């Protein structure tokens, strides 16, 4: 991909490129998945532009359908749960970075408090 295929959002694929890259999905399926908001590409001109994250999600949807035989009713539930997990992972990464930036004394106090709370829950 050359620089003309890149923008501030990273790599981009047009619908035709998506279909050529991921042969497990048909044009009709891709359209339905976009309409159902399972994929959220950007609308540009007369078509869609898919990001690297969209492409990864497309592969995930194909895997879930093929490997786990998820149907159209289960898919939004599973995708929502996965979105929640990924969102929590992002928040935990930010929290860990913030904790890492604290002075050592504050980190030790926090570790001690966390250990106390975990012991209460056991």
mmCIF file with all atom_site columns, C-alpha atoms in Angstrom:
data_model
loop_
_atom_site.group_PDB
_atom_site.id
_atom_site.type_symbol
_atom_site.label_atom_id
_atom_site.label_alt_id
_atom_site.label_comp_id
_atom_site.label_asym_id
_atom_site.label_entity_id
_atom_site.label_seq_id
_atom_site.pdbx_PDB_ins_code
_atom_site.Cartn_x
_atom_site.Cartn_y
_atom_site.Cartn_z
_atom_site.occupancy
_atom_site.B_iso_or_equiv
_atom_site.pdbx_formal_charge
_atom_site.auth_seq_id
_atom_site.auth_comp_id
_atom_site.auth_asym_id
_atom_site.auth_atom_id
_atom_site.pdbx_PDB_model_num
ATOM 1   C CA . UNK A 1 1   ? 0.000   0.000   0.000  1.00 0.00 ? 1   UNK A CA 1
ATOM 2   C CA . UNK A 1 2   ? 1.474   3.370   -0.947 1.00 0.00 ? 2   UNK A CA 1
ATOM 3   C CA . UNK A 1 3   ? 1.072   6.722   0.737  1.00 0.00 ? 3   UNK A CA 1
ATOM 4   C CA . UNK A 1 4   ? -1.978  7.525   -1.383 1.00 0.00 ? 4   UNK A CA 1
ATOM 5   C CA . UNK A 1 5   ? -3.728  4.611   0.302  1.00 0.00 ? 5   UNK A CA 1
ATOM 6   C CA . UNK A 1 6   ? -2.993  5.987   3.761  1.00 0.00 ? 6   UNK A CA 1
ATOM 7   C CA . UNK A 1 7   ? -4.590  8.775   5.767  1.00 0.00 ? 7   UNK A CA 1
ATOM 8   C CA . UNK A 1 8   ? -4.721  9.866   9.392  1.00 0.00 ? 8   UNK A CA 1
ATOM 9   C CA . UNK A 1 9   ? -6.631  6.657   10.216 1.00 0.00 ? 9   UNK A CA 1
ATOM 10  C CA . UNK A 1 10  ? -3.937  4.324   8.834  1.00 0.00 ? 10  UNK A CA 1
ATOM 11  C CA . UNK A 1 11  ? -4.383  1.710   6.138  1.00 0.00 ? 11  UNK A CA 1
ATOM 12  C CA . UNK A 1 12  ? -7.542  1.862   4.050  1.00 0.00 ? 12  UNK A CA 1
ATOM 13  C CA . UNK A 1 13  ? -9.358  -0.672  1.913  1.00 0.00 ? 13  UNK A CA 1
ATOM 14  C CA . UNK A 1 14  ? -12.227 0.004   -0.454 1.00 0.00 ? 14  UNK A CA 1
ATOM 15  C CA . UNK A 1 15  ? -15.045 -2.529  -0.712 1.00 0.00 ? 15  UNK A CA 1
ATOM 16  C CA . UNK A 1 16  ? -13.579 -4.206  -3.804 1.00 0.00 ? 16  UNK A CA 1
ATOM 17  C CA . UNK A 1 17  ? -10.226 -4.608  -2.036 1.00 0.00 ? 17  UNK A CA 1
ATOM 18  C CA . UNK A 1 18  ? -11.914 -6.042  1.039  1.00 0.00 ? 18  UNK A CA 1
ATOM 19  C CA . UNK A 1 19  ? -13.715 -8.641  -1.059 1.00 0.00 ? 19  UNK A CA 1
ATOM 20  C CA . UNK A 1 20  ? -10.505 -9.531  -2.896 1.00 0.00 ? 20  UNK A CA 1
ATOM 21  C CA . UNK A 1 21  ? -8.576  -9.812  0.382  1.00 0.00 ? 21  UNK A CA 1
ATOM 22  C CA . UNK A 1 22  ? -11.172 -11.742 2.382  1.00 0.00 ? 22  UNK A CA 1
ATOM 23  C CA . UNK A 1 23  ? -12.689 -14.270 0.041  1.00 0.00 ? 23  UNK A CA 1
ATOM 24  C CA . UNK A 1 24  ? -14.760 -15.802 2.823  1.00 0.00 ? 24  UNK A CA 1
ATOM 25  C CA . UNK A 1 25  ? -17.339 -13.020 2.579  1.00 0.00 ? 25  UNK A CA 1
ATOM 26  C CA . UNK A 1 26  ? -19.574 -12.113 -0.326 1.00 0.00 ? 26  UNK A CA 1
ATOM 27  C CA . UNK A 1 27  ? -20.529 -8.612  -1.388 1.00 0.00 ? 27  UNK A CA 1
ATOM 28  C CA . UNK A 1 28  ? -24.093 -9.200  -0.148 1.00 0.00 ? 28  UNK A CA 1
ATOM 29  C CA . UNK A 1 29  ? -22.872 -10.438 3.246  1.00 0.00 ? 29  UNK A CA 1
ATOM 30  C CA . UNK A 1 30  ? -20.517 -7.496  3.614  1.00 0.00 ? 30  UNK A CA 1
ATOM 31  C CA . UNK A 1 31  ? -23.350 -5.075  2.885  1.00 0.00 ? 31  UNK A CA 1
ATOM 32  C CA . UNK A 1 32  ? -25.605 -6.759  5.447  1.00 0.00 ? 32  UNK A CA 1
ATOM 33  C CA . UNK A 1 33  ? -22.867 -6.744  8.092  1.00 0.00 ? 33  UNK A CA 1
ATOM 34  C CA . UNK A 1 34  ? -22.321 -3.025  7.551  1.00 0.00 ? 34  UNK A CA 1
ATOM 35  C CA . UNK A 1 35  ? -26.093 -2.387  7.728  1.00 0.00 ? 35  UNK A CA 1
ATOM 36  C CA . UNK A 1 36  ? -26.234 -4.339  11.002 1.00 0.00 ? 36  UNK A CA 1
ATOM 37  C CA . UNK A 1 37  ? -23.282 -2.292  12.324 1.00 0.00 ? 37  UNK A CA 1
ATOM 38  C CA . UNK A 1 38  ? -21.155 -5.396  12.835 1.00 0.00 ? 38  UNK A CA 1
ATOM 39  C CA . UNK A 1 39  ? -18.618 -3.449  10.775 1.00 0.00 ? 39  UNK A CA 1
ATOM 40  C CA . UNK A 1 40  ? -18.385 0.326   10.848 1.00 0.00 ? 40  UNK A CA 1
ATOM 41  C CA . UNK A 1 41  ? -16.387 1.510   7.849  1.00 0.00 ? 41  UNK A CA 1
ATOM 42  C CA . UNK A 1 42  ? -16.267 5.178   6.932  1.00 0.00 ? 42  UNK A CA 1
ATOM 43  C CA . UNK A 1 43  ? -18.577 6.267   4.145  1.00 0.00 ? 43  UNK A CA 1
ATOM 44  C CA . UNK A 1 44  ? -16.595 8.011   1.442  1.00 0.00 ? 44  UNK A CA 1
ATOM 45  C CA . UNK A 1 45  ? -18.012 9.126   -1.885 1.00 0.00 ? 45  UNK A CA 1
ATOM 46  C CA . UNK A 1 46  ? -20.175 6.347   -3.239 1.00 0.00 ? 46  UNK A CA 1
ATOM 47  C CA . UNK A 1 47  ? -18.674 3.557   -1.160 1.00 0.00 ? 47  UNK A CA 1
ATOM 48  C CA . UNK A 1 48  ? -17.063 2.510   2.073  1.00 0.00 ? 48  UNK A CA 1
ATOM 49  C CA . UNK A 1 49  ? -13.495 2.684   3.299  1.00 0.00 ? 49  UNK A CA 1
ATOM 50  C CA . UNK A 1 50  ? -12.421 -0.011  5.746  1.00 0.00 ? 50  UNK A CA 1
ATOM 51  C CA . UNK A 1 51  ? -9.654  0.460   8.311  1.00 0.00 ? 51  UNK A CA 1
ATOM 52  C CA . UNK A 1 52  ? -7.219  -2.134  9.604  1.00 0.00 ? 52  UNK A CA 1
ATOM 53  C CA . UNK A 1 53  ? -9.499  -2.553  12.638 1.00 0.00 ? 53  UNK A CA 1
ATOM 54  C CA . UNK A 1 54  ? -12.473 -3.151  10.319 1.00 0.00 ? 54  UNK A CA 1
ATOM 55  C CA . UNK A 1 55  ? -10.457 -5.782  8.463  1.00 0.00 ? 55  UNK A CA 1
ATOM 56  C CA . UNK A 1 56  ? -9.515  -7.531  11.705 1.00 0.00 ? 56  UNK A CA 1
ATOM 57  C CA . UNK A 1 57  ? -13.151 -7.487  12.812 1.00 0.00 ? 57  UNK A CA 1
ATOM 58  C CA . UNK A 1 58  ? -14.237 -8.856  9.436  1.00 0.00 ? 58  UNK A CA 1
ATOM 59  C CA . UNK A 1 59  ? -11.823 -11.771 9.825  1.00 0.00 ? 59  UNK A CA 1
ATOM 60  C CA . UNK A 1 60  ? -13.128 -12.306 13.364 1.00 0.00 ? 60  UNK A CA 1
ATOM 61  C CA . UNK A 1 61  ? -16.739 -12.397 12.156 1.00 0.00 ? 61  UNK A CA 1
ATOM 62  C CA . UNK A 1 62  ? -15.802 -14.928 9.476  1.00 0.00 ? 62  UNK A CA 1
ATOM 63  C CA . UNK A 1 63  ? -13.995 -17.053 12.064 1.00 0.00 ? 63  UNK A CA 1
ATOM 64  C CA . UNK A 1 64  ? -16.937 -16.919 14.487 1.00 0.00 ? 64  UNK A CA 1
ATOM 65  C CA . UNK A 1 65  ? -19.367 -17.919 11.755 1.00 0.00 ? 65  UNK A CA 1
ATOM 66  C CA . UNK A 1 66  ? -17.211 -20.728 10.386 1.00 0.00 ? 66  UNK A CA 1
ATOM 67  C CA . UNK A 1 67  ? -15.404 -22.104 13.446 1.00 0.00 ? 67  UNK A CA 1
ATOM 68  C CA . UNK A 1 68  ? -18.101 -21.605 16.080 1.00 0.00 ? 68  UNK A CA 1
ATOM 69  C CA . UNK A 1 69  ? -21.110 -21.690 13.747 1.00 0.00 ? 69  UNK A CA 1
ATOM 70  C CA . UNK A 1 70  ? -22.534 -18.511 15.290 1.00 0.00 ? 70  UNK A CA 1
ATOM 71  C CA . UNK A 1 71  ? -25.791 -17.480 13.680 1.00 0.00 ? 71  UNK A CA 1
ATOM 72  C CA . UNK A 1 72  ? -27.083 -13.996 12.946 1.00 0.00 ? 72  UNK A CA 1
ATOM 73  C CA . UNK A 1 73  ? -28.912 -13.788 16.273 1.00 0.00 ? 73  UNK A CA 1
ATOM 74  C CA . UNK A 1 74  ? -25.903 -14.702 18.404 1.00 0.00 ? 74  UNK A CA 1
ATOM 75  C CA . UNK A 1 75  ? -23.373 -12.589 16.511 1.00 0.00 ? 75  UNK A CA 1
ATOM 76  C CA . UNK A 1 76  ? -24.367 -9.140  17.890 1.00 0.00 ? 76  UNK A CA 1
ATOM 77  C CA . UNK A 1 77  ? -24.279 -10.510 21.439 1.00 0.00 ? 77  UNK A CA 1
ATOM 78  C CA . UNK A 1 78  ? -20.812 -11.990 20.984 1.00 0.00 ? 78  UNK A CA 1
ATOM 79  C CA . UNK A 1 79  ? -19.495 -8.888  19.204 1.00 0.00 ? 79  UNK A CA 1
ATOM 80  C CA . UNK A 1 80  ? -20.868 -6.665  21.972 1.00 0.00 ? 80  UNK A CA 1
ATOM 81  C CA . UNK A 1 81  ? -19.195 -8.811  24.637 1.00 0.00 ? 81  UNK A CA 1
ATOM 82  C CA . UNK A 1 82  ? -15.900 -8.746  22.736 1.00 0.00 ? 82  UNK A CA 1
ATOM 83  C CA . UNK A 1 83  ? -16.163 -4.960  22.330 1.00 0.00 ? 83  UNK A CA 1
ATOM 84  C CA . UNK A 1 84  ? -16.655 -4.698  26.097 1.00 0.00 ? 84  UNK A CA 1
ATOM 85  C CA . UNK A 1 85  ? -13.621 -6.879  26.789 1.00 0.00 ? 85  UNK A CA 1
ATOM 86  C CA . UNK A 1 86  ? -11.436 -4.899  24.360 1.00 0.00 ? 86  UNK A CA 1
ATOM 87  C CA . UNK A 1 87  ? -12.671 -1.634  25.874 1.00 0.00 ? 87  UNK A CA 1
ATOM 88  C CA . UNK A 1 88  ? -11.830 -2.853  29.371 1.00 0.00 ? 88  UNK A CA 1
ATOM 89  C CA . UNK A 1 89  ? -8.372  -3.941  28.211 1.00 0.00 ? 89  UNK A CA 1
ATOM 90  C CA . UNK A 1 90  ? -7.740  -0.463  26.789 1.00 0.00 ? 90  UNK A CA 1
ATOM 91  C CA . UNK A 1 91  ? -8.859  1.171   30.041 1.00 0.00 ? 91  UNK A CA 1
ATOM 92  C CA . UNK A 1 92  ? -6.673  -1.166  32.106 1.00 0.00 ? 92  UNK A CA 1
ATOM 93  C CA . UNK A 1 93  ? -3.677  -0.351  29.896 1.00 0.00 ? 93  UNK A CA 1
ATOM 94  C CA . UNK A 1 94  ? -4.264  3.381   30.466 1.00 0.00 ? 94  UNK A CA 1
ATOM 95  C CA . UNK A 1 95  ? -4.677  2.797   34.211 1.00 0.00 ? 95  UNK A CA 1
ATOM 96  C CA . UNK A 1 96  ? -1.456  0.764   34.339 1.00 0.00 ? 96  UNK A CA 1
ATOM 97  C CA . UNK A 1 97  ? 0.400   3.559   32.514 1.00 0.00 ? 97  UNK A CA 1
ATOM 98  C CA . UNK A 1 98  ? -0.997  6.135   34.930 1.00 0.00 ? 98  UNK A CA 1
ATOM 99  C CA . UNK A 1 99  ? 0.028   4.020   37.908 1.00 0.00 ? 99  UNK A CA 1
ATOM 100 C CA . UNK A 1 100 ? 3.481   3.597   36.401 1.00 0.00 ? 100 UNK A CA 1
ATOM 101 C CA . UNK A 1 101 ? 3.830   7.381   36.290 1.00 0.00 ? 101 UNK A CA 1
ATOM 102 C CA . UNK A 1 102 ? 3.079   7.753   40.014 1.00 0.00 ? 102 UNK A CA 1
ATOM 103 C CA . UNK A 1 103 ? 5.891   8.307   42.491 1.00 0.00 ? 103 UNK A CA 1
ATOM 104 C CA . UNK A 1 104 ? 7.137   5.044   44.044 1.00 0.00 ? 104 UNK A CA 1
ATOM 105 C CA . UNK A 1 105 ? 5.563   5.821   47.441 1.00 0.00 ? 105 UNK A CA 1
ATOM 106 C CA . UNK A 1 106 ? 2.127   6.233   45.863 1.00 0.00 ? 106 UNK A CA 1
ATOM 107 C CA . UNK A 1 107 ? 2.539   2.966   43.894 1.00 0.00 ? 107 UNK A CA 1
ATOM 108 C CA . UNK A 1 108 ? 3.419   1.086   47.089 1.00 0.00 ? 108 UNK A CA 1
ATOM 109 C CA . UNK A 1 109 ? 0.389   2.531   48.896 1.00 0.00 ? 109 UNK A CA 1
ATOM 110 C CA . UNK A 1 110 ? -1.833  1.554   45.986 1.00 0.00 ? 110 UNK A CA 1
ATOM 111 C CA . UNK A 1 111 ? -0.402  -1.985  45.865 1.00 0.00 ? 111 UNK A CA 1
ATOM 112 C CA . UNK A 1 112 ? -1.012  -2.365  49.585 1.00 0.00 ? 112 UNK A CA 1
ATOM 113 C CA . UNK A 1 113 ? -4.595  -1.119  49.276 1.00 0.00 ? 113 UNK A CA 1
ATOM 114 C CA . UNK A 1 114 ? -5.292  -3.443  46.347 1.00 0.00 ? 114 UNK A CA 1
ATOM 115 C CA . UNK A 1 115 ? -3.889  -6.431  48.256 1.00 0.00 ? 115 UNK A CA 1
ATOM 116 C CA . UNK A 1 116 ? -6.129  -5.628  51.249 1.00 0.00 ? 116 UNK A CA 1
ATOM 117 C CA . UNK A 1 117 ? -9.212  -5.402  49.053 1.00 0.00 ? 117 UNK A CA 1
ATOM 118 C CA . UNK A 1 118 ? -8.405  -8.653  47.269 1.00 0.00 ? 118 UNK A CA 1
ATOM 119 C CA . UNK A 1 119 ? -7.996  -10.420 50.619 1.00 0.00 ? 119 UNK A CA 1
ATOM 120 C CA . UNK A 1 120 ? -11.458 -9.165  51.672 1.00 0.00 ? 120 UNK A CA 1
ATOM 121 C CA . UNK A 1 121 ? -13.005 -10.706 48.543 1.00 0.00 ? 121 UNK A CA 1
ATOM 122 C CA . UNK A 1 122 ? -11.463 -14.140 49.136 1.00 0.00 ? 122 UNK A CA 1
#
